[in-house]
Amino acid sequence: MSGVEEVRLSLGHIELAAHLFGPVDGHPVIALHGWLDNANSFARLAPKLEGLRIVALDLAGHGFSEHRPPGAGYALWDYVHDVLRVAEQMGWERFSLLGHSLGAIVSVVLAGALPERVTRLALIDGVIPPGGEPKDAAERMGMALQAQLALADKRKSVFPTLDLAVQARMKGMVAVSREAAELLAQRGLMPVPGGFSWRSDSRLTLPSPLRLSEEQAMTFVRRIACPAHLIVAADGMLARHTALLEQLPFSQEQLPGGHHLHLNDEAGATLVADCFNRFFAIP
């Protein structure tokens, strides 16, 4: 990728890898990818965005970033804390967020918790975390604790060839194009005895011990004070949640494509870029 710089950010409690795009004096943006993806999620989109200084992170436990220490987990608010540390490292008091899926959820939580820090919110097919019913809290906690204990005995899948690992990613919980899977594999795969394995932390697949209710999650949405624009993928995860979409005080646009429309092909990345270039250009 031309015009992209690989960096490592030491945040004190963890070291994260990131890609830097755009002019040094551009509008500051932190880009956050989805669950089990990495910074290459923005490999097609970021070079098409104009006038922005983008730090596309590998979130903790993903890509080339460090895993959290033994005994720690991957709660939503820990990602939010990481992003604030990244802003500190970059010397950014105020900044925008560009988030896809899990990254969009982290962005909404941060912009709602500390509205004075965030200047714009650009979201792709993600808004609030999946809700939990308050009455199910104890049962969910028990299930999560059991899964945590069982994880110690599990071994990661090993794929004999790079191609088989890419094919597995193409057919993952959210299907992606071959080109998207290959881009994610560049930062996501590592050689191991017998072939290749995904380098993401196995703890990322554990169920959340605690889920916010939809009512709690919407308090973050309502506290957001900056302009926010949401792209809904026509064949993605949000399109069928019409009741939620109608409640959102954000400008919205539906574009053709699946959940990874910004990464699956150049046409999708161009549509998303055109949309966000207009959004960031509004004074």
C-alpha atoms as one frame of an Amber mdcrd trajectory, in Angstrom:
protein
   0.000   0.000   0.000   1.482   3.303  -1.010   1.411   6.194   1.437   0.867
   4.028   4.509   3.193   3.909   7.496   3.414   1.026   9.984   3.808   2.163
  13.624   3.746   0.707  17.127   2.154   2.674  19.948   3.282   1.975  23.497
   0.366   2.858  25.770   1.909   1.870  29.107  -0.447  -1.044  29.746  -0.183
  -2.533  26.224   1.527  -2.013  22.869  -0.666  -1.675  19.768   0.241  -1.810
  16.085  -1.309   0.650  13.632  -1.258   1.983  10.092  -0.951   5.735   9.537
  -2.606   7.264   6.462  -2.923  10.774   5.090  -1.197  14.139   5.591   0.470
  14.827   8.952  -1.575  18.018   9.327  -4.843  16.302   8.315  -7.952  16.131
  10.487  -7.189  13.569  13.266  -9.127  10.293  12.972  -8.782   6.996  14.851
 -10.103   4.046  12.810 -11.376   0.940  14.607 -11.993  -2.384  12.855 -14.478
  -5.154  13.592 -14.257  -8.276  15.754 -11.441 -10.667  14.672 -10.405  -8.274
  11.855  -7.396  -5.924  11.907  -6.110  -2.584  10.581  -6.196  -3.930   7.006
  -9.978  -3.587   7.258  -9.288   0.017   6.123  -6.670  -0.843   3.464  -9.025
   0.013   0.581 -11.015   2.809   2.246  -8.428   4.940   4.083  -6.358   5.928
   0.980  -9.597   7.236  -0.626 -10.444   9.572   2.290  -9.290  13.153   1.773
  -7.570  15.496   4.213  -7.613  13.070   7.142  -4.738  11.878   9.338  -5.927
   8.342  10.077  -4.517   6.002  12.721  -5.983   2.595  11.846  -5.380   0.398
  14.882  -4.993  -3.309  15.315  -7.164  -3.506  18.437  -5.699  -5.350  21.431
  -5.550  -9.107  20.754  -5.864  -8.584  16.976  -3.340  -8.364  14.124   0.162
  -7.340  15.219  -0.978  -5.780  18.518  -0.172  -7.349  21.876  -2.644  -9.603
  23.638  -3.951  -8.566  27.028  -2.031 -10.107  29.952  -3.108 -13.439  31.510
  -6.225 -13.049  33.625  -7.457  -9.991  31.698 -10.383  -9.945  29.267 -11.639
  -7.947  26.295 -14.455  -5.815  27.669 -15.843  -3.023  25.529 -14.727  -0.320
  27.955 -11.128  -1.607  27.862 -11.021  -0.915  24.115 -12.395   2.580  24.823
  -9.580   3.162  27.322  -7.024   1.992  24.716  -8.377   4.502  22.168  -8.064
   7.357  24.667  -4.452   6.322  25.328  -3.790   6.318  21.571  -5.185   9.867
  21.316  -2.863  10.866  24.189   0.096   9.277  22.379  -0.772  11.226  19.204
  -1.226  14.477  21.157  -4.888  14.741  20.109  -7.224  16.400  22.609 -10.109
  16.161  20.125 -10.413  13.683  17.282 -12.895  11.882  15.046 -13.681   8.168
  15.026 -14.192   5.891  12.039 -15.566   2.530  13.145 -16.755  -0.689  11.511
 -18.921  -3.228  13.388 -17.276  -3.745  16.841 -15.170  -0.641  16.067 -18.371
   1.347  15.478 -19.750   0.149  18.838 -16.515   1.184  20.625 -16.759   4.572
  18.855 -20.351   5.147  20.011 -19.495   4.201  23.614 -16.522   6.597  23.674
 -18.389   9.468  21.969 -21.290   9.034  24.419 -19.108   8.698  27.529 -16.826
  11.661  26.706 -18.743  13.754  24.140 -16.335  16.690  24.477 -13.452  14.628
  23.019 -15.017  13.472  19.733 -15.550  15.827  16.766 -17.134  13.456  14.180
 -18.412   9.912  14.181 -18.263   7.897  10.923 -19.866   4.478  11.420 -20.066
   1.426   9.121 -22.734  -1.193   9.869 -22.493  -1.026  13.661 -23.949   1.126
  16.468 -24.633  -0.404  19.889 -23.619  -3.724  21.452 -26.078  -6.646  21.307
 -28.435  -6.124  24.244 -28.969  -8.424  27.196 -32.128  -8.805  29.259 -31.495
  -7.778  32.894 -33.276 -10.980  34.052 -30.652 -13.133  32.250 -27.592 -11.483
  33.875 -26.743 -14.281  36.367 -27.190 -17.067  33.814 -25.055 -15.221  31.248
 -22.306 -14.670  33.828 -22.303 -18.392  34.651 -22.088 -19.363  30.986 -19.210
 -16.934  30.429 -17.275 -18.226  33.453 -17.666 -21.846  32.288 -16.422 -20.912
  28.804 -13.437 -19.116  30.333 -12.468 -22.208  32.334 -12.882 -24.490  29.299
 -10.687 -22.307  27.076  -7.458 -23.577  28.681  -7.971 -27.009  27.053  -8.705
 -25.700  23.562  -6.095 -25.568  20.816  -6.152 -23.157  17.877  -6.955 -24.482
  14.394  -3.879 -25.061  12.205  -4.326 -24.773   8.432  -1.796 -26.729   6.343
  -1.674 -23.963   3.693  -2.168 -20.223   3.490  -4.957 -20.736   0.975  -6.960
 -22.978   3.328  -6.666 -20.354   6.084  -7.898 -17.657   3.663 -10.802 -19.888
   2.590 -11.764 -20.393   6.255 -11.876 -16.606   6.731 -13.988 -16.194   3.593
 -16.582 -18.521   5.135 -16.298 -17.096   8.675 -19.257 -16.053  10.806 -19.454
 -13.037   8.478 -18.493 -14.045   4.918 -16.011 -11.818   3.064 -14.597 -11.759
  -0.466 -11.356 -13.594  -1.264  -9.512 -10.262  -1.636 -10.809  -9.063   1.741
  -9.783 -12.350   3.384  -6.307 -12.085   1.826  -5.893  -8.515   3.126  -6.972
  -9.546   6.643  -4.657 -12.590   6.453  -1.612 -10.343   5.844  -1.867  -9.093
   9.442  -3.872 -11.948  10.908  -1.983 -15.160  10.094   1.215 -16.529  11.586
   3.322 -19.561  10.649   3.135 -22.396  13.213   4.370 -26.010  13.160   2.233
 -27.769  10.545   1.071 -24.661   8.693  -0.646 -21.403   9.649  -2.843 -20.188
  12.476  -4.759 -16.948  13.093  -2.794 -14.836  15.564  -5.834 -13.260  17.273
  -6.214 -13.980  21.000  -8.455 -17.022  21.634 -10.105 -15.094  24.499 -11.777
 -12.860  21.881 -14.200 -15.704  21.145 -15.439 -15.910  24.761 -19.009 -14.757
  25.484 -19.354 -11.409  27.307 -19.985 -11.968  31.035 -22.029  -8.759  31.149
 -24.251  -7.169  28.506 -25.798  -3.727  28.566 -29.560  -3.593  28.151 -30.729
  -1.737  25.032 -31.923   1.065  27.316 -28.432   1.410  28.838 -26.763   1.258
  25.408 -29.041   3.998  24.052 -27.879   6.378  26.813 -24.513   6.500  24.986
 -26.232   7.284  21.674 -28.242  10.101  23.256 -25.187  11.774  24.832 -23.272
  12.077  21.560 -22.769  15.753  20.798 -20.918  15.667  17.457 -22.166  15.076
  13.894 -22.545  11.334  13.274 -23.116   9.495   9.999 -24.013   5.807   9.767
 -23.598   3.681   6.647 -25.962   0.705   6.662 -24.962  -2.200   4.394 -28.048
  -3.390   2.476 -27.039  -7.037   3.058 -25.278  -6.429   6.358 -26.125  -6.778
  10.044 -28.122  -3.608  10.694 -30.521  -3.341   7.752 -33.153  -5.598   9.352
 -33.069  -3.704  12.685 -35.410  -0.988  11.436 -36.794  -0.150  14.906 -33.264
   0.612  16.165 -32.338   2.593  13.033 -35.454   4.770  13.415 -34.415   5.696
  16.988 -30.952   6.925  16.010 -30.351  10.693  15.885 -27.638  10.164  13.212
 -27.711  10.878   9.500 -27.900   7.522   7.699 -27.273   6.128   4.256 -27.903
   2.606   2.966 -25.371   1.305   0.439 -25.359  -1.944  -1.541 -23.128  -4.734
  -0.229 -22.492  -6.951   2.774 -21.199  -6.216   6.269 -17.629  -5.620   4.947
 -18.758  -3.446   2.004 -15.803  -1.058   2.565 -13.298  -3.920   2.152 -14.842
  -6.568  -0.113 -14.129  -4.722  -3.377 -12.934  -1.393  -4.790 -16.456  -0.386
  -5.872 -17.791  -0.715  -2.325 -14.792   1.125  -0.855 -15.358   3.971  -3.362
 -19.052   4.291  -2.429 -18.198   4.437   1.289 -15.341   6.904   0.653 -17.585
   9.227  -1.400 -20.100   9.207   1.426 -17.551   9.938   4.182 -15.648  12.531
   2.112 -18.909  14.479   1.869 -19.524  14.006   5.606 -16.053  15.185   6.702
 -16.190  18.146   4.271 -19.309  19.628   5.914 -18.074  22.648   7.932
